[in-house]
Every structure is written in structure tokens, then in C-alpha cells.
Amino acid sequence: MRCRSRVVVACAVLSVCLSASTADATTVEWSIGAPEAEAGPRSFPAVAVHLRNTGAEAAAVRLELAVEKPLQSISPKQTVVELQPNEEKTLLQTLYVPPETAGGTAPLVSVREVGGATREVRVRIKSAASFKAKTDGVDSHFIRSGEKASYQLKIDNTGNTPLHFKLKPTTSPEKSRTKATPDTLLVAPGATGETTIEVEPTATIAAYTAFVTITDIQADEMPDAAAKECRYFHTEVFPPQTPPDRVALYETLKASVQIGGGDTIGSGKRGRSSGVFNETLAIDGLIAEETRLQFLQAFTHPSERRGELSSALAALPGSSQRNFFHLGLYNPHWDLELGEISAVAARLLSSRETGDGVRVAVRPLARPESVQVEVFAERNTLTLVRKDVFGAAISGRPAAGPIESWRVDTLSKRGDVGPQGKNWDSLAFESGWKLPVEIPLRAELSVGAGQNSEGQNGFAGLAGLHYNRTLPNEKDTSPVKAGVEFATGEKSFPGAQNGRDDRRAYVSFRISANPTYAEAYANYNESNYKVVPNIEKTLAEEQDIIPDFLRTSESRLLNAGLRWKRSSEPSEAWRLPSGNFEIQQTSYFTNSNFLDRADEKAAALNLTLFDRPQPGLGGGTWEVNLASRGGIEMHENGGAEKSESRFLTTGPDIRYTQPAPAFLEKIGGPGSLAVEFTGRYTKNFDGDRQALNRTGFNTSAAATWQTEEWSVRAASTIYSYENAGFASRASGSIERRIGRDWWAGIQGAVTTRGAETGRGASSTEGAVMLTFRHDFRIAVPWLPRKGQATGRVFEDVDNNGRFDPGEPGLAGVKVAAGKFQALTDADGNFTLPAMENGKHPLTITPPSEVHYSENEARKSTEVQLTKGEVTTLPIGLIKPTVCEGQVRFAQAKNPDADVLQAISGGDDKPDLAGYELIATDATGRQTRGFTRADGFFSLYLEPGKYQIEIDSASLRSQQSVTPLHLTVSVNRTRIENLEFTVTDHPKRIRKTFIAGNE
């Protein structure tokens, strides 16, 4: 420990030598030596001077010591050594290494014999790198969305070598931008480097979010274990202040309404309807404790029933071509649907039926295993041919037993088309079984019968057996899954199985799960048609620009392959990408003509290059998939001779996302940018223009920019195949928030149809549409759900607990009720989010740099909320009295006090930061504070009597404090000049030396 007092060391031998007669110095031999080990900062190495009198008489030697700065000498600069004949002596000259002495250097120490020789030696200084990081100011901030939080960080180089620092701040959650300015520092020994840590949320914060910033500080010159230090900063971000919202206190229906109008442009109208207007409305939410309302409605002019729209108008992102509405009420005990409804029948009878009508379902027990009774009637509106459909069903899921599910359905149609007849009725029963055996087997059985208006009867059946087919929430107990299914229907059976035999089998084997999931699989599907089905087209299919040969239905599929995916990142640099390899055999008939057949044998390979998005430029991420497929196709056209052709299809799927670039942020604020691309090129090596896999390409690309205020998307699709011409579609939309819950947008599309053989010249059409959207909520006044608290935080100048005129509001105060928080505005106003009714604990937290507190006698500890009501909270804070003081330092007297004073020169000031002051009032409540580096401290206390003391746990080793405590009476008058003295009781200086003679 350094000493402030200076005491000159007396040398008794000096006076003796001055009075003695001078001897012949040549009879004295002497040498000097330095410590073999390096001397560290603040150490006391010693240089040894070894003397020997070789003469027959006593001799005296006068020596002078000189040291190179910044090394300091504690021993006297001049010393006289008296030696008797043949006497030997070793004189230790004690040095001091100041902390600023550069490591790796070797200051020179010289000893001169007055009137004689001079000998020199160097003391090697050890490099001792160390630093201390601290926050200059507060380490937590309360900010509002859109603001930044800045923290000042200081790094003291407490070692004796320059240090290069790298600072890397990271913030969690990741929806923020964090930087250090500067992010590298060069700090000289004894100096201090400063940097600023800035935290900025990258998106509008809709709810209170607490961010934690960890700043890693690393010194390049230090070992890894000691080279790192972390500083933590806390940023609490609050959403924009909003007034109380009574709508949020009730159960609310979410609603959205959109209107739009557009027209075609360019040369592609060709007499079609040139304009369109549409409007949609959607409402969804609870209207009773267990009843949910869903209402969807759309109106378009002209609609599909009033005339054909142009393909460009149909391609607009917001285009709707139908007039419809759907009203649904859903309850655990029943469902009621009106308007456009969808009903699911038994598999043998039909797929999903959709049309205008009514559906009613009743569940008497309101449990998953309960019985459900359902009836529906509708007119099909999706295909070009209208038909009336009605049916009934009863189903259930038993709680126990081998039968897991059962269902009985009836289905009838009037005005239908196809081999099954115009009018028909059918009945089906289907069931699922879990077989009571040791192995996990499930079975399904279905039967059906029907009759058409011509009196023809038909039957159908389905049977399946499955090994280890798991239901949701069931544990997979085997690596093997397998199953078989058979279904058949007679020609006269009126339903989905009309005149068709289906066979299906599948098996899969999980080879491994970790670290690579790998599974081998095989599937077999075959359908034999006894009648030619009439394939109906929808209006959307009629207007689609996709070539007909790309839309196919499959009649047989056989495939087998291997799929694999890594479940963790590999440690090696190269790895096999995730993907699958598959061998396929497929038979097709085209969607436009059943007599066009194709049989295809192919192999496909799909690779996912990255198991997770990879970092790219600008903070973005990449996802890349590569697909390839090739084989042999055999086809016949309209009974023509069969032909074979070889083909190969390949292409990538790419997705890139990144935070919006700076120039976009200036327009719409923080957001994201995503780009997607899919491309496929097919090469038919035999030049077959009639093949499904003919030479050509198709690509799709889209770019999306999304922020809280803007939504922009552009997309394009291009097809070009031999003998099918060139077709393309480009569309785009721009939507912007123009007010709270109000959006305005513009959409556009351009389509080009290819000049296919025999179909005439190509045509180009364009369309544009303006849209307006309003999202809103509708309160359900008979269903109050929550309560809300609002109020004002103010300075209670007269400490009466009431808000009086002229008392200022306090900004930046955090008000927390339970898990919800709010931040007061410039006038002290705040509004908490809507919360459940009842009592919630209330906490008031002023910002760290503001010293206000609540009166303990009137402290607000909780808030009582009532459903459907807004509670007003006036919260008064008082400004405590400032009590300031000083902790002073004293050095206890010890034998080395003069030495320490000599090396310090009285200018070395101790670091007094970190002593903790505790003020305890009469009730035992404590208020704490800490000293600065110069020993200054301040406490903010309410009126009363306090005992102030320094926490003994914050004292250093061998330190004591006086007085032990101070007793003060606090009122509204500032208190100054409180004083404590910390006394250090240092150990004796250890002089270290390992000598060697010259």
C-alpha cells in the first residue's frame, strides 16, 4: 500500500565514514546483481551490491545509486560501506516499480564508486495486462417504441502494457439493432477508453418488451480466460401511449372490410367485361360464452354468373370472382351454417361438397367421443354445371373398445352429370378399428350402396389394414409403418367410387433418427376405371394461363426412395445436404381428354443445401433447394401410335430474406425484405412435342417488402413449352397504412397467352385495381371481459397524497400492474393494457437518474380492476432530501510509511469507488447508495431519523472505518458534509532478490 508521508532514511554509517580516513579503494572488490525473475508492477525488487576487502587494513567505499525512470529507488542515493580486513558484505538497494512502468522493458540501474568504477545492471519488468470495465451513468433505460437507448462504457487499462479491445454487443430478443461506437479501442497503460453502446428496436413494439444487451469486451493481448469481460445493459421498450380503449374491455369481434374497383387496359379486352368492382366483409369472434360467430361476405360485379372476367382482372392479387356469403355459429353442442357451406361426406360417396345452402350439426354430449348428427342441403356453385346436393350423417368416437370411430352417411344429388346419372341417392357406412392384438394394428372398413333415377343399383366397398399408423398425441413405438387399402365400386354405384377399383400399399422404415434422420419408403397406388369420368372445369380453370398438358390426373403411381435430414449441424466442413431420392412409375390421363394417356418411368433427386437458413449479405439469410427429375415417357394421343421420349427436368428453389435496406427504412421504417424464385427447365431429348415432358421452362418469382406501414409485393410466372407457345403473368400490389386500421392500395396484373398450335395468335391483357381496407373491432356489450387502469404520476409537492393544480407530471416513470407495464408521457399520464378483473400488485419505478419515491404511509401497492370499467389512478411521488458526504482515506502508521511516501510523492490518489452506504430509519427500512471514485456519495431520504453506516462487506481487506455510524435527522433541507474515514492497515513491504555475482 502506498504511503502519503515522506520520511528520509538516516544512514548511520555515513557520519562514521566522513570522519574516518580514506582507505585505498583498490583493496575493495565489488560487483552488483539484479533479480533473476521479472519484477511486476507495484513490486519492490532489490539490487545486490557485493563487496570484499582484500587488503590488510580497514577500508571505506562511497557508492552512488542511479536508476532509469520510471523505476524509482527507495534506498539512499549515496551510501558509505566500511569493511574490515578480509570482510565481505552484501548491500541491498531497494527499488520500486510504479504501475505505469511498461512491461517487457529493462530499466538501467547503475552503481558508481566515488573516484572509481561504475557498474550497471538491468531490471526486467514483467508484462502484466489487466483492465476494468465500468458503466459511466445508468445501465438501464426506459424508452418508447421508435427511440434509442445509449449507454456509456469506460475501460480502464490497469496494467502496464497497451491493450487492443474488441467490443461485440448483442441484444436479445433479436428484433433490435445494437452497435458499439467505436467497436475497437487502443488504450495505453493507465489510460481510459470510452465507447457508446446504442440499442434501437428494429420494429414498432406493440407490447412491452424487455431487451438485455450483453457487451463482450475482449483484449487481444491477454489469455482467453482473463481477456474477456461482459457488461450487461437493460432496455425496456414501451408501446406508443394510447388513451383508454373501452372496446378492449369487452369480448370483441374482429372485422375487416375491403372495397376495390378496377378495369382492363391494353389490347386484350376482346369484348369482355371491361370493369370490375368487389367488396368483402369478414367478422369473427365469440357472441356468447361458448358460441363463436363467423361471417364472410363478398360481392363482385360482374360476377362469374354475369359474364367472364378477363384473365388479367382474374390475376389481380385481390380479385374475387364470386358473390357469396357464409354465416356460421359454432358451439361445443351444435353448429349452424348458412350461405356457402362445405360438408365432408364418407370417402366412398364424395370428396368435400361446397355450395350455397344450410348445414346443421348437433353434439348432445359436447365431447370428442360424443355422437354427432349432421344434415345439409346446398346447391353446388363452384363448377360450371349447377347441381343440388343434400345429405345426412351420424358419427361418433367411442371412449373405449376396438371401434375408434364410426359414421353413417347419406348423399343425394339432383342435376348431376356423368356416368352415375343425373339424379341419384346413396348410403355409406365407414368405421375405424384398433385391433385387440399385441402389435399396433388398425383397420378401416367402409361399404356403400346407391341408386340413380333410372333404377340402376350399385355397390362399393373399402378395406384397409395399417401397422403403426399413429393418431395425434400418440407415441411412435416402431421404426416401421406399413399398410394396404382396397376399394372398389360398380359401374352403377353413384358416388366417388363410381366404376373404379383402387389399390394402395405403403411401407416405410426409419433407419436412424439422430444426428441424421433417414427413412426408406415405398408406395403403390393404382386406379382402374371401368367408365370414362366427365371432368368438370371451374371458371378459374377456364381462365388459367397454365397449359392444359400441365394439369393432369394420375391413374397409377409407384414410387420408392430414401429421404434424409440432419437434426443437428455437423462439425465437419462438408456434409451431405438433406433431401430425398425417389424412383417413380406413373400413368397419367390428361385433364382435358381422357384418351390422352402417358406412362412414365423416372428418378427424382431433391436436395436442401442448408438445414437452416444461412447468413448472407446485409444480415440476410439464404435457403436453397435443388430439384431434378428425369426418365422415359411413353404416350399415345387420341388412339395414335405410341411413342417414347427421354426427358430431364431440373431447377432451383431459392428464398432470401433480410432486414429492409436503409433506403427502404427511410420510406417505411424497419421491416423485412423477402425474395423467392422457383425455376424448372425440361429437355426432351427426342424432340417430342406431344409429350407431357416436352422441352421448355417455367419460372415463378416474387419479392415482398413488409413493414408496419407498408406491404409491397411483386410476382411473375412465365411458361414456354414447345407447341404450347409463351404464357406469362405479372402482378403486383402496394398497400399503405393511411390511418389507424385503414389501408389503401393499388394492384396491377398483366397476362400474355401463348399462341398454341391451332389456337390463333397470342393476346396480352392488363388490369389495375384500387383497394381500401379497414380493420376494426366490434364490442359485444353483454360480454365484459377485462378492466383497465389509467392515471397520472405527479410530483406531490405538498405531500398530501392528492393531485393539486400546479403540481407537475413526471415523465419516464414505469407503472407496472402485475405483468403489464406502461411508461408515463411528458405530462405524467399513463394507460395500462386491459387486464383481467381483480387485484393486481402495483409497482412504481422512476428512471435510474431521477430520485423520486412514494410516501411510505400512502404507498400504492395494488390496483383493483372491474370488468368493463376504467379505473383512474392518481400516483403522487415526493422528492426525497439529498444527503451528501465524503468517504476519506487514511494510511495507518507502519515501519514502511516513509518508504511508501517516498515512492508516491503524495500525488497518488486511491480509488474509493464501490463503498456501500446504508441508511436505516426507525422502522428498519433501508436506503442504499455507493461512493464514486473520489469518495463522494449521496443518499435520497424521506423525512425522519436515520442511522447511516458503511457496509463492512464493501470494505477491502485490512481496512476499518470511523465512525462506525452517523445519526442524522432528515427534513426538507439538504444535508451536506457527512464524512467517514476508511483507514488502511498495510502489510510490511517484501523486498525480493535472487542475487548473482559478476
XYZ file of C-alpha atoms in Angstrom, residues 144 240-242 791-793 809-815 822-831:
24
model
C -40.730 4.302 -26.111
C -46.842 4.188 -28.003
C -49.124 5.817 -25.441
C -52.802 5.309 -26.254
C -53.876 7.774 -14.421
C -51.148 10.296 -13.835
C -47.860 10.238 -11.965
C -46.427 15.433 -14.027
C -43.372 13.192 -14.075
C -42.241 11.730 -17.395
C -40.484 8.412 -17.937
C -41.869 6.651 -14.844
C -42.650 2.939 -15.235
C -46.013 1.863 -13.846
C -46.705 1.393 -19.066
C -44.447 4.460 -19.300
C -45.664 7.935 -18.439
C -45.601 10.615 -21.134
C -44.266 14.174 -20.800
C -47.239 15.146 -18.591
C -47.049 12.036 -16.415
C -50.078 10.335 -17.994
C -50.176 6.573 -18.499
C -52.590 3.860 -19.637
